[in-house]
């Protein structure tokens, strides 16, 4: 510590100590807070003086320049009061709310895109594995083994609510009425199904067809899956706007205000946020929607 202070003479150190004492006397706070302010202020001033002395100025000139920059003790007390207001009233609530909004927005948007554009298509495609492969499993009606496989396909895929399965004697032939449905409580026609449509969820229809081995017969399936409604995406987007608005405001306050957080770090984080939004909007959402 003594080696760090070697460029500041005793007279300059006493002036700095006296200045810090005058500032703390004018502050109406408990002694513990005054001591913290004194230590931080004293360290900052001496560090700035040390930098100037390292640049070639003598201690007296460097101290004059730094103390002139800080202003009178009363002016600095006013600045410290503003700092306290910014730090205690604005900084923490803004930062905490923005972080919470950011985390929730990522959660809502990620779940929305992952579920609607990744899980639903994948589970629908995988359902073909539960459909029969041989003609003798369907021609005379679905046997118990085939029905069990169809049931398991619905139960094992969380997005599938119901499955209607039938067959046609030639590819492309459409049957309005199917031969088997699971769960069995539904009618054999999907048109009689009452779709889910609420604030969070809505039903979506997914048609499948599968050609049987060495046969012209084709198995057809109509799946009802539930997808997340656009309201989930909208909530995520609104939370994202809240996050960027509050965080940008918080960052601007601290970039402009000399007693704020590290300005370079804040500027870097702000730039990364803007870049992250561009990448998310330009590449990620489009890529997910293509899945």
PDB file of C-alpha atoms in Angstrom:
ATOM      1  CA  UNK A   1       0.000   0.000   0.000  1.00  0.00           C
ATOM      2  CA  UNK A   2       2.830   2.405   0.826  1.00  0.00           C
ATOM      3  CA  UNK A   3       4.487   1.739  -2.528  1.00  0.00           C
ATOM      4  CA  UNK A   4       1.241   2.653  -4.306  1.00  0.00           C
ATOM      5  CA  UNK A   5       1.077   6.027  -2.510  1.00  0.00           C
ATOM      6  CA  UNK A   6       4.729   7.003  -2.961  1.00  0.00           C
ATOM      7  CA  UNK A   7       3.973   9.670  -5.592  1.00  0.00           C
ATOM      8  CA  UNK A   8       1.593  11.583  -3.288  1.00  0.00           C
ATOM      9  CA  UNK A   9       3.310  13.752  -0.718  1.00  0.00           C
ATOM     10  CA  UNK A  10       2.118  14.126   2.861  1.00  0.00           C
ATOM     11  CA  UNK A  11       0.670  17.605   2.357  1.00  0.00           C
ATOM     12  CA  UNK A  12      -1.477  16.424  -0.559  1.00  0.00           C
ATOM     13  CA  UNK A  13      -2.627  13.385   1.394  1.00  0.00           C
ATOM     14  CA  UNK A  14      -3.673  15.597   4.297  1.00  0.00           C
ATOM     15  CA  UNK A  15      -5.606  17.878   1.918  1.00  0.00           C
ATOM     16  CA  UNK A  16      -7.412  14.878   0.482  1.00  0.00           C
ATOM     17  CA  UNK A  17      -8.179  13.484   3.947  1.00  0.00           C
ATOM     18  CA  UNK A  18      -9.484  16.870   5.097  1.00  0.00           C
ATOM     19  CA  UNK A  19     -11.656  17.195   1.995  1.00  0.00           C
ATOM     20  CA  UNK A  20     -13.168  13.766   2.618  1.00  0.00           C
ATOM     21  CA  UNK A  21     -13.784  14.642   6.279  1.00  0.00           C
ATOM     22  CA  UNK A  22     -15.629  17.835   5.295  1.00  0.00           C
ATOM     23  CA  UNK A  23     -17.795  15.876   2.898  1.00  0.00           C
ATOM     24  CA  UNK A  24     -18.680  13.245   5.493  1.00  0.00           C
ATOM     25  CA  UNK A  25     -19.496  15.864   8.135  1.00  0.00           C
ATOM     26  CA  UNK A  26     -22.212  17.247   5.843  1.00  0.00           C
ATOM     27  CA  UNK A  27     -23.739  13.835   5.201  1.00  0.00           C
ATOM     28  CA  UNK A  28     -26.702  12.969   7.403  1.00  0.00           C
ATOM     29  CA  UNK A  29     -26.150   9.233   7.618  1.00  0.00           C
ATOM     30  CA  UNK A  30     -25.064   6.721  10.302  1.00  0.00           C
ATOM     31  CA  UNK A  31     -21.352   6.523  11.122  1.00  0.00           C
ATOM     32  CA  UNK A  32     -20.991   3.159   9.380  1.00  0.00           C
ATOM     33  CA  UNK A  33     -22.222   4.618   6.082  1.00  0.00           C
ATOM     34  CA  UNK A  34     -20.071   7.718   6.543  1.00  0.00           C
ATOM     35  CA  UNK A  35     -17.037   5.509   7.032  1.00  0.00           C
ATOM     36  CA  UNK A  36     -17.817   3.589   3.846  1.00  0.00           C
ATOM     37  CA  UNK A  37     -18.235   6.821   1.887  1.00  0.00           C
ATOM     38  CA  UNK A  38     -15.019   8.202   3.351  1.00  0.00           C
ATOM     39  CA  UNK A  39     -12.997   5.124   2.399  1.00  0.00           C
ATOM     40  CA  UNK A  40     -14.388   4.931  -1.120  1.00  0.00           C
ATOM     41  CA  UNK A  41     -14.075   8.656  -1.791  1.00  0.00           C
ATOM     42  CA  UNK A  42     -10.583   8.860  -0.315  1.00  0.00           C
ATOM     43  CA  UNK A  43      -9.411   5.887  -2.356  1.00  0.00           C
ATOM     44  CA  UNK A  44     -10.897   7.234  -5.595  1.00  0.00           C
ATOM     45  CA  UNK A  45      -9.399  10.705  -5.195  1.00  0.00           C
ATOM     46  CA  UNK A  46      -5.951   9.369  -4.342  1.00  0.00           C
ATOM     47  CA  UNK A  47      -6.107   6.975  -7.268  1.00  0.00           C
ATOM     48  CA  UNK A  48      -6.859   9.848  -9.654  1.00  0.00           C
ATOM     49  CA  UNK A  49      -4.089  11.956  -8.129  1.00  0.00           C
ATOM     50  CA  UNK A  50      -1.701   9.033  -8.459  1.00  0.00           C
ATOM     51  CA  UNK A  51      -2.544   8.671 -12.136  1.00  0.00           C
ATOM     52  CA  UNK A  52      -1.772  12.335 -12.747  1.00  0.00           C
ATOM     53  CA  UNK A  53       1.501  12.149 -10.832  1.00  0.00           C
ATOM     54  CA  UNK A  54       2.476   9.134 -12.898  1.00  0.00           C
ATOM     55  CA  UNK A  55       1.845  11.298 -15.964  1.00  0.00           C
ATOM     56  CA  UNK A  56       4.421  13.798 -14.706  1.00  0.00           C
ATOM     57  CA  UNK A  57       2.520  16.269 -12.521  1.00  0.00           C
ATOM     58  CA  UNK A  58       3.631  16.970  -8.975  1.00  0.00           C
ATOM     59  CA  UNK A  59       1.382  16.056  -6.054  1.00  0.00           C
ATOM     60  CA  UNK A  60       0.180  19.600  -5.411  1.00  0.00           C
ATOM     61  CA  UNK A  61      -0.889  20.245  -9.008  1.00  0.00           C
ATOM     62  CA  UNK A  62      -2.473  16.814  -9.358  1.00  0.00           C
ATOM     63  CA  UNK A  63      -4.415  17.243  -6.115  1.00  0.00           C
ATOM     64  CA  UNK A  64      -5.644  20.699  -7.164  1.00  0.00           C
ATOM     65  CA  UNK A  65      -6.931  19.331 -10.466  1.00  0.00           C
ATOM     66  CA  UNK A  66      -8.734  16.380  -8.904  1.00  0.00           C
ATOM     67  CA  UNK A  67     -10.325  18.338  -6.045  1.00  0.00           C
ATOM     68  CA  UNK A  68     -11.422  21.024  -8.500  1.00  0.00           C
ATOM     69  CA  UNK A  69     -13.109  18.320 -10.548  1.00  0.00           C
ATOM     70  CA  UNK A  70     -14.962  16.993  -7.497  1.00  0.00           C
ATOM     71  CA  UNK A  71     -16.092  20.498  -6.523  1.00  0.00           C
ATOM     72  CA  UNK A  72     -16.799  21.887  -3.088  1.00  0.00           C
ATOM     73  CA  UNK A  73     -17.691  19.479  -0.274  1.00  0.00           C
ATOM     74  CA  UNK A  74     -21.309  20.677  -0.388  1.00  0.00           C
ATOM     75  CA  UNK A  75     -21.499  20.192  -4.164  1.00  0.00           C
ATOM     76  CA  UNK A  76     -20.167  16.675  -3.782  1.00  0.00           C
ATOM     77  CA  UNK A  77     -22.668  15.954  -1.011  1.00  0.00           C
ATOM     78  CA  UNK A  78     -25.424  16.962  -3.429  1.00  0.00           C
ATOM     79  CA  UNK A  79     -23.938  14.612  -6.017  1.00  0.00           C
ATOM     80  CA  UNK A  80     -23.768  11.824  -3.466  1.00  0.00           C
ATOM     81  CA  UNK A  81     -27.431  12.390  -2.612  1.00  0.00           C
ATOM     82  CA  UNK A  82     -28.268  12.047  -6.300  1.00  0.00           C
ATOM     83  CA  UNK A  83     -26.112   8.945  -6.475  1.00  0.00           C
ATOM     84  CA  UNK A  84     -27.989   7.470  -3.523  1.00  0.00           C
ATOM     85  CA  UNK A  85     -31.294   8.218  -5.236  1.00  0.00           C
ATOM     86  CA  UNK A  86     -30.188   6.676  -8.515  1.00  0.00           C
ATOM     87  CA  UNK A  87     -28.561   3.682  -6.867  1.00  0.00           C
ATOM     88  CA  UNK A  88     -31.205   2.867  -4.263  1.00  0.00           C
ATOM     89  CA  UNK A  89     -34.441   4.057  -5.873  1.00  0.00           C
ATOM     90  CA  UNK A  90     -33.836   3.505  -9.582  1.00  0.00           C
ATOM     91  CA  UNK A  91     -30.931   1.164 -10.154  1.00  0.00           C
ATOM     92  CA  UNK A  92     -31.921  -1.920  -8.211  1.00  0.00           C
ATOM     93  CA  UNK A  93     -35.668  -2.005  -9.011  1.00  0.00           C
ATOM     94  CA  UNK A  94     -35.069  -1.283 -12.690  1.00  0.00           C
ATOM     95  CA  UNK A  95     -32.327  -3.861 -12.943  1.00  0.00           C
ATOM     96  CA  UNK A  96     -34.223  -6.546 -11.012  1.00  0.00           C
ATOM     97  CA  UNK A  97     -37.482  -6.031 -12.919  1.00  0.00           C
ATOM     98  CA  UNK A  98     -35.659  -6.025 -16.252  1.00  0.00           C
ATOM     99  CA  UNK A  99     -33.780  -9.230 -15.386  1.00  0.00           C
ATOM    100  CA  UNK A 100     -36.975 -10.977 -14.247  1.00  0.00           C
ATOM    101  CA  UNK A 101     -38.763  -9.819 -17.414  1.00  0.00           C
ATOM    102  CA  UNK A 102     -35.858 -10.995 -19.549  1.00  0.00           C
ATOM    103  CA  UNK A 103     -35.760 -14.444 -17.955  1.00  0.00           C
ATOM    104  CA  UNK A 104     -39.536 -14.878 -18.250  1.00  0.00           C
ATOM    105  CA  UNK A 105     -39.542 -13.690 -21.866  1.00  0.00           C
ATOM    106  CA  UNK A 106     -36.857 -16.219 -22.784  1.00  0.00           C
ATOM    107  CA  UNK A 107     -38.859 -18.913 -20.995  1.00  0.00           C
ATOM    108  CA  UNK A 108     -42.155 -18.080 -22.742  1.00  0.00           C
ATOM    109  CA  UNK A 109     -40.631 -17.667 -26.207  1.00  0.00           C
ATOM    110  CA  UNK A 110     -38.401 -20.719 -25.934  1.00  0.00           C
ATOM    111  CA  UNK A 111     -41.246 -22.956 -24.761  1.00  0.00           C
ATOM    112  CA  UNK A 112     -43.539 -21.594 -27.489  1.00  0.00           C
ATOM    113  CA  UNK A 113     -41.115 -22.173 -30.364  1.00  0.00           C
ATOM    114  CA  UNK A 114     -39.766 -25.438 -29.000  1.00  0.00           C
ATOM    115  CA  UNK A 115     -43.208 -26.927 -28.455  1.00  0.00           C
ATOM    116  CA  UNK A 116     -45.004 -25.650 -31.567  1.00  0.00           C
ATOM    117  CA  UNK A 117     -42.190 -25.930 -34.101  1.00  0.00           C
ATOM    118  CA  UNK A 118     -40.083 -28.775 -32.753  1.00  0.00           C
ATOM    119  CA  UNK A 119     -41.930 -31.164 -30.463  1.00  0.00           C
ATOM    120  CA  UNK A 120     -45.316 -31.215 -32.234  1.00  0.00           C
ATOM    121  CA  UNK A 121     -43.967 -32.014 -35.749  1.00  0.00           C
ATOM    122  CA  UNK A 122     -41.480 -34.545 -34.364  1.00  0.00           C
ATOM    123  CA  UNK A 123     -44.111 -36.410 -32.343  1.00  0.00           C
ATOM    124  CA  UNK A 124     -46.521 -36.424 -35.280  1.00  0.00           C
ATOM    125  CA  UNK A 125     -43.828 -37.824 -37.555  1.00  0.00           C
ATOM    126  CA  UNK A 126     -42.825 -40.441 -34.981  1.00  0.00           C
ATOM    127  CA  UNK A 127     -46.432 -41.609 -34.756  1.00  0.00           C
ATOM    128  CA  UNK A 128     -46.032 -43.443 -38.071  1.00  0.00           C
ATOM    129  CA  UNK A 129     -43.923 -45.974 -36.144  1.00  0.00           C
ATOM    130  CA  UNK A 130     -47.069 -47.027 -34.254  1.00  0.00           C
ATOM    131  CA  UNK A 131     -49.133 -47.615 -37.402  1.00  0.00           C
ATOM    132  CA  UNK A 132     -49.401 -51.129 -38.888  1.00  0.00           C
ATOM    133  CA  UNK A 133     -46.988 -52.301 -41.575  1.00  0.00           C
ATOM    134  CA  UNK A 134     -48.753 -55.359 -42.990  1.00  0.00           C
ATOM    135  CA  UNK A 135     -51.990 -55.544 -44.980  1.00  0.00           C
ATOM    136  CA  UNK A 136     -53.392 -58.412 -42.931  1.00  0.00           C
ATOM    137  CA  UNK A 137     -53.401 -56.109 -39.865  1.00  0.00           C
ATOM    138  CA  UNK A 138     -56.027 -53.812 -41.371  1.00  0.00           C
ATOM    139  CA  UNK A 139     -58.077 -55.476 -44.123  1.00  0.00           C
ATOM    140  CA  UNK A 140     -60.394 -57.374 -41.797  1.00  0.00           C
ATOM    141  CA  UNK A 141     -60.390 -54.636 -39.177  1.00  0.00           C
ATOM    142  CA  UNK A 142     -57.660 -53.624 -36.832  1.00  0.00           C
ATOM    143  CA  UNK A 143     -56.589 -56.478 -34.599  1.00  0.00           C
ATOM    144  CA  UNK A 144     -55.883 -56.047 -30.906  1.00  0.00           C
ATOM    145  CA  UNK A 145     -52.136 -55.761 -31.428  1.00  0.00           C
ATOM    146  CA  UNK A 146     -52.624 -52.922 -33.920  1.00  0.00           C
ATOM    147  CA  UNK A 147     -55.100 -51.139 -31.657  1.00  0.00           C
ATOM    148  CA  UNK A 148     -52.723 -51.424 -28.713  1.00  0.00           C
ATOM    149  CA  UNK A 149     -49.903 -49.898 -30.769  1.00  0.00           C
ATOM    150  CA  UNK A 150     -52.172 -47.014 -31.818  1.00  0.00           C
ATOM    151  CA  UNK A 151     -53.146 -46.446 -28.176  1.00  0.00           C
ATOM    152  CA  UNK A 152     -49.533 -46.473 -27.006  1.00  0.00           C
ATOM    153  CA  UNK A 153     -48.629 -43.959 -29.713  1.00  0.00           C
ATOM    154  CA  UNK A 154     -51.150 -41.510 -28.261  1.00  0.00           C
ATOM    155  CA  UNK A 155     -50.182 -42.163 -24.650  1.00  0.00           C
ATOM    156  CA  UNK A 156     -46.441 -41.876 -25.255  1.00  0.00           C
ATOM    157  CA  UNK A 157     -46.600 -38.557 -27.113  1.00  0.00           C
ATOM    158  CA  UNK A 158     -47.593 -35.699 -24.847  1.00  0.00           C
ATOM    159  CA  UNK A 159     -48.786 -33.396 -27.645  1.00  0.00           C
ATOM    160  CA  UNK A 160     -51.259 -35.902 -29.149  1.00  0.00           C
ATOM    161  CA  UNK A 161     -54.786 -35.772 -27.728  1.00  0.00           C
ATOM    162  CA  UNK A 162     -56.469 -38.208 -30.067  1.00  0.00           C
ATOM    163  CA  UNK A 163     -55.810 -40.302 -33.169  1.00  0.00           C
ATOM    164  CA  UNK A 164     -58.214 -41.479 -35.861  1.00  0.00           C
ATOM    165  CA  UNK A 165     -56.827 -44.320 -37.966  1.00  0.00           C
ATOM    166  CA  UNK A 166     -58.257 -45.964 -41.068  1.00  0.00           C
ATOM    167  CA  UNK A 167     -57.160 -47.347 -44.389  1.00  0.00           C
ATOM    168  CA  UNK A 168     -57.829 -46.867 -48.076  1.00  0.00           C
ATOM    169  CA  UNK A 169     -57.479 -49.340 -50.908  1.00  0.00           C
ATOM    170  CA  UNK A 170     -55.383 -46.957 -52.974  1.00  0.00           C
ATOM    171  CA  UNK A 171     -52.986 -44.087 -52.281  1.00  0.00           C
ATOM    172  CA  UNK A 172     -54.593 -40.673 -52.034  1.00  0.00           C
ATOM    173  CA  UNK A 173     -58.084 -41.966 -51.295  1.00  0.00           C
ATOM    174  CA  UNK A 174     -59.721 -40.030 -48.461  1.00  0.00           C
ATOM    175  CA  UNK A 175     -61.973 -41.557 -45.848  1.00  0.00           C
ATOM    176  CA  UNK A 176     -64.220 -39.153 -43.983  1.00  0.00           C
ATOM    177  CA  UNK A 177     -64.874 -41.805 -41.394  1.00  0.00           C
ATOM    178  CA  UNK A 178     -62.095 -43.826 -39.834  1.00  0.00           C
ATOM    179  CA  UNK A 179     -62.022 -47.407 -38.565  1.00  0.00           C
ATOM    180  CA  UNK A 180     -60.550 -46.805 -35.128  1.00  0.00           C
ATOM    181  CA  UNK A 181     -60.158 -43.897 -32.729  1.00  0.00           C
ATOM    182  CA  UNK A 182     -58.279 -43.529 -29.471  1.00  0.00           C
ATOM    183  CA  UNK A 183     -59.318 -42.475 -26.873  1.00  0.00           C
ATOM    184  CA  UNK A 184     -62.444 -44.517 -27.570  1.00  0.00           C
ATOM    185  CA  UNK A 185     -64.775 -41.877 -26.138  1.00  0.00           C
ATOM    186  CA  UNK A 186     -64.630 -39.963 -29.421  1.00  0.00           C
ATOM    187  CA  UNK A 187     -66.711 -40.698 -32.505  1.00  0.00           C
ATOM    188  CA  UNK A 188     -65.104 -42.241 -35.557  1.00  0.00           C
ATOM    189  CA  UNK A 189     -65.282 -38.942 -37.431  1.00  0.00           C
ATOM    190  CA  UNK A 190     -62.766 -36.202 -36.496  1.00  0.00           C
ATOM    191  CA  UNK A 191     -65.276 -33.563 -37.612  1.00  0.00           C
ATOM    192  CA  UNK A 192     -67.342 -34.332 -34.504  1.00  0.00           C
ATOM    193  CA  UNK A 193     -64.423 -33.522 -32.244  1.00  0.00           C
ATOM    194  CA  UNK A 194     -64.738 -30.264 -30.308  1.00  0.00           C
ATOM    195  CA  UNK A 195     -61.307 -28.607 -30.488  1.00  0.00           C
ATOM    196  CA  UNK A 196     -59.606 -26.910 -27.557  1.00  0.00           C
ATOM    197  CA  UNK A 197     -59.393 -23.163 -27.960  1.00  0.00           C
ATOM    198  CA  UNK A 198     -58.581 -21.161 -24.834  1.00  0.00           C
ATOM    199  CA  UNK A 199     -56.117 -18.495 -23.769  1.00  0.00           C
ATOM    200  CA  UNK A 200     -53.168 -20.872 -23.508  1.00  0.00           C
ATOM    201  CA  UNK A 201     -53.923 -23.834 -25.767  1.00  0.00           C
ATOM    202  CA  UNK A 202     -55.560 -24.667 -29.084  1.00  0.00           C
ATOM    203  CA  UNK A 203     -56.041 -27.857 -31.059  1.00  0.00           C
ATOM    204  CA  UNK A 204     -54.187 -28.471 -34.304  1.00  0.00           C
ATOM    205  CA  UNK A 205     -54.801 -31.154 -36.910  1.00  0.00           C
ATOM    206  CA  UNK A 206     -52.043 -33.257 -38.425  1.00  0.00           C
ATOM    207  CA  UNK A 207     -52.687 -35.803 -41.174  1.00  0.00           C
ATOM    208  CA  UNK A 208     -50.489 -38.849 -41.797  1.00  0.00           C
ATOM    209  CA  UNK A 209     -50.425 -41.596 -44.384  1.00  0.00           C
ATOM    210  CA  UNK A 210     -48.348 -44.760 -44.584  1.00  0.00           C
ATOM    211  CA  UNK A 211     -48.069 -47.250 -47.417  1.00  0.00           C
ATOM    212  CA  UNK A 212     -48.114 -50.870 -46.311  1.00  0.00           C
ATOM    213  CA  UNK A 213     -45.371 -53.293 -47.297  1.00  0.00           C
ATOM    214  CA  UNK A 214     -45.982 -54.997 -50.685  1.00  0.00           C
ATOM    215  CA  UNK A 215     -49.501 -53.616 -50.886  1.00  0.00           C
ATOM    216  CA  UNK A 216     -51.547 -50.857 -52.495  1.00  0.00           C
ATOM    217  CA  UNK A 217     -53.351 -50.324 -49.224  1.00  0.00           C
ATOM    218  CA  UNK A 218     -52.523 -47.101 -47.405  1.00  0.00           C
ATOM    219  CA  UNK A 219     -53.079 -46.418 -43.715  1.00  0.00           C
ATOM    220  CA  UNK A 220     -54.356 -42.933 -42.917  1.00  0.00           C
ATOM    221  CA  UNK A 221     -54.257 -41.203 -39.554  1.00  0.00           C
ATOM    222  CA  UNK A 222     -55.673 -37.924 -38.361  1.00  0.00           C
ATOM    223  CA  UNK A 223     -54.016 -36.627 -35.198  1.00  0.00           C
ATOM    224  CA  UNK A 224     -55.328 -33.958 -32.887  1.00  0.00           C
ATOM    225  CA  UNK A 225     -52.479 -32.236 -31.083  1.00  0.00           C
ATOM    226  CA  UNK A 226     -52.570 -29.325 -28.714  1.00  0.00           C
ATOM    227  CA  UNK A 227     -50.285 -26.406 -29.413  1.00  0.00           C
ATOM    228  CA  UNK A 228     -49.562 -23.277 -27.428  1.00  0.00           C
ATOM    229  CA  UNK A 229     -51.643 -20.315 -28.523  1.00  0.00           C
ATOM    230  CA  UNK A 230     -50.200 -17.106 -29.919  1.00  0.00           C
ATOM    231  CA  UNK A 231     -50.956 -15.507 -26.562  1.00  0.00           C
ATOM    232  CA  UNK A 232     -47.931 -17.322 -25.112  1.00  0.00           C
ATOM    233  CA  UNK A 233     -45.746 -15.845 -27.838  1.00  0.00           C
ATOM    234  CA  UNK A 234     -47.328 -12.423 -27.308  1.00  0.00           C
ATOM    235  CA  UNK A 235     -46.648 -12.524 -23.557  1.00  0.00           C
ATOM    236  CA  UNK A 236     -43.032 -13.449 -24.254  1.00  0.00           C
ATOM    237  CA  UNK A 237     -42.703 -10.610 -26.768  1.00  0.00           C
ATOM    238  CA  UNK A 238     -44.219  -8.074 -24.350  1.00  0.00           C
ATOM    239  CA  UNK A 239     -41.902  -9.210 -21.555  1.00  0.00           C
ATOM    240  CA  UNK A 240     -38.985  -8.927 -23.960  1.00  0.00           C
ATOM    241  CA  UNK A 241     -39.954  -5.337 -24.820  1.00  0.00           C
ATOM    242  CA  UNK A 242     -40.274  -4.554 -21.097  1.00  0.00           C
ATOM    243  CA  UNK A 243     -36.845  -6.062 -20.497  1.00  0.00           C
ATOM    244  CA  UNK A 244     -35.128  -4.124 -23.270  1.00  0.00           C
ATOM    245  CA  UNK A 245     -36.894  -0.871 -22.342  1.00  0.00           C
ATOM    246  CA  UNK A 246     -36.080  -1.045 -18.625  1.00  0.00           C
ATOM    247  CA  UNK A 247     -32.561  -2.352 -19.135  1.00  0.00           C
ATOM    248  CA  UNK A 248     -31.789   0.287 -21.782  1.00  0.00           C
ATOM    249  CA  UNK A 249     -33.079   3.017 -19.471  1.00  0.00           C
ATOM    250  CA  UNK A 250     -31.044   1.588 -16.593  1.00  0.00           C
ATOM    251  CA  UNK A 251     -27.952   1.393 -18.810  1.00  0.00           C
ATOM    252  CA  UNK A 252     -28.363   4.966 -20.077  1.00  0.00           C
ATOM    253  CA  UNK A 253     -28.676   6.259 -16.512  1.00  0.00           C
ATOM    254  CA  UNK A 254     -25.481   4.521 -15.478  1.00  0.00           C
ATOM    255  CA  UNK A 255     -23.538   5.366 -18.624  1.00  0.00           C
ATOM    256  CA  UNK A 256     -24.321   9.073 -18.234  1.00  0.00           C
ATOM    257  CA  UNK A 257     -23.955   9.217 -14.470  1.00  0.00           C
ATOM    258  CA  UNK A 258     -20.401   9.255 -13.191  1.00  0.00           C
ATOM    259  CA  UNK A 259     -21.291   7.465  -9.954  1.00  0.00           C
ATOM    260  CA  UNK A 260     -23.030   4.638 -11.798  1.00  0.00           C
ATOM    261  CA  UNK A 261     -21.802   1.137 -12.460  1.00  0.00           C
ATOM    262  CA  UNK A 262     -18.859   0.358 -14.710  1.00  0.00           C
ATOM    263  CA  UNK A 263     -19.643   2.246 -17.910  1.00  0.00           C
ATOM    264  CA  UNK A 264     -17.668   0.025 -20.264  1.00  0.00           C
ATOM    265  CA  UNK A 265     -19.337  -3.104 -18.938  1.00  0.00           C
ATOM    266  CA  UNK A 266     -22.793  -1.548 -19.261  1.00  0.00           C
ATOM    267  CA  UNK A 267     -22.100  -0.362 -22.805  1.00  0.00           C
ATOM    268  CA  UNK A 268     -20.833  -3.810 -23.769  1.00  0.00           C
ATOM    269  CA  UNK A 269     -23.881  -5.538 -22.258  1.00  0.00           C
ATOM    270  CA  UNK A 270     -26.203  -3.100 -24.046  1.00  0.00           C
ATOM    271  CA  UNK A 271     -24.489  -3.769 -27.385  1.00  0.00           C
ATOM    272  CA  UNK A 272     -24.666  -7.530 -26.792  1.00  0.00           C
ATOM    273  CA  UNK A 273     -28.382  -7.218 -26.035  1.00  0.00           C
ATOM    274  CA  UNK A 274     -29.011  -5.413 -29.304  1.00  0.00           C
ATOM    275  CA  UNK A 275     -26.888  -7.960 -31.166  1.00  0.00           C
ATOM    276  CA  UNK A 276     -28.680 -10.820 -29.405  1.00  0.00           C
ATOM    277  CA  UNK A 277     -32.072  -9.461 -30.447  1.00  0.00           C
ATOM    278  CA  UNK A 278     -30.896  -9.167 -34.062  1.00  0.00           C
ATOM    279  CA  UNK A 279     -29.596 -12.748 -34.111  1.00  0.00           C
ATOM    280  CA  UNK A 280     -32.740 -14.093 -32.414  1.00  0.00           C
ATOM    281  CA  UNK A 281     -35.086 -12.246 -34.769  1.00  0.00           C
ATOM    282  CA  UNK A 282     -33.065 -12.751 -37.957  1.00  0.00           C
ATOM    283  CA  UNK A 283     -31.900 -16.326 -37.687  1.00  0.00           C
ATOM    284  CA  UNK A 284     -33.204 -18.324 -34.722  1.00  0.00           C
ATOM    285  CA  UNK A 285     -36.967 -17.754 -35.080  1.00  0.00           C
ATOM    286  CA  UNK A 286     -36.870 -18.401 -38.829  1.00  0.00           C
ATOM    287  CA  UNK A 287     -34.807 -21.537 -38.327  1.00  0.00           C
ATOM    288  CA  UNK A 288     -37.202 -22.890 -35.694  1.00  0.00           C
ATOM    289  CA  UNK A 289     -40.233 -22.156 -37.874  1.00  0.00           C
ATOM    290  CA  UNK A 290     -38.721 -24.194 -40.691  1.00  0.00           C
ATOM    291  CA  UNK A 291     -38.437 -27.290 -38.487  1.00  0.00           C
TER     292      UNK A 291
END
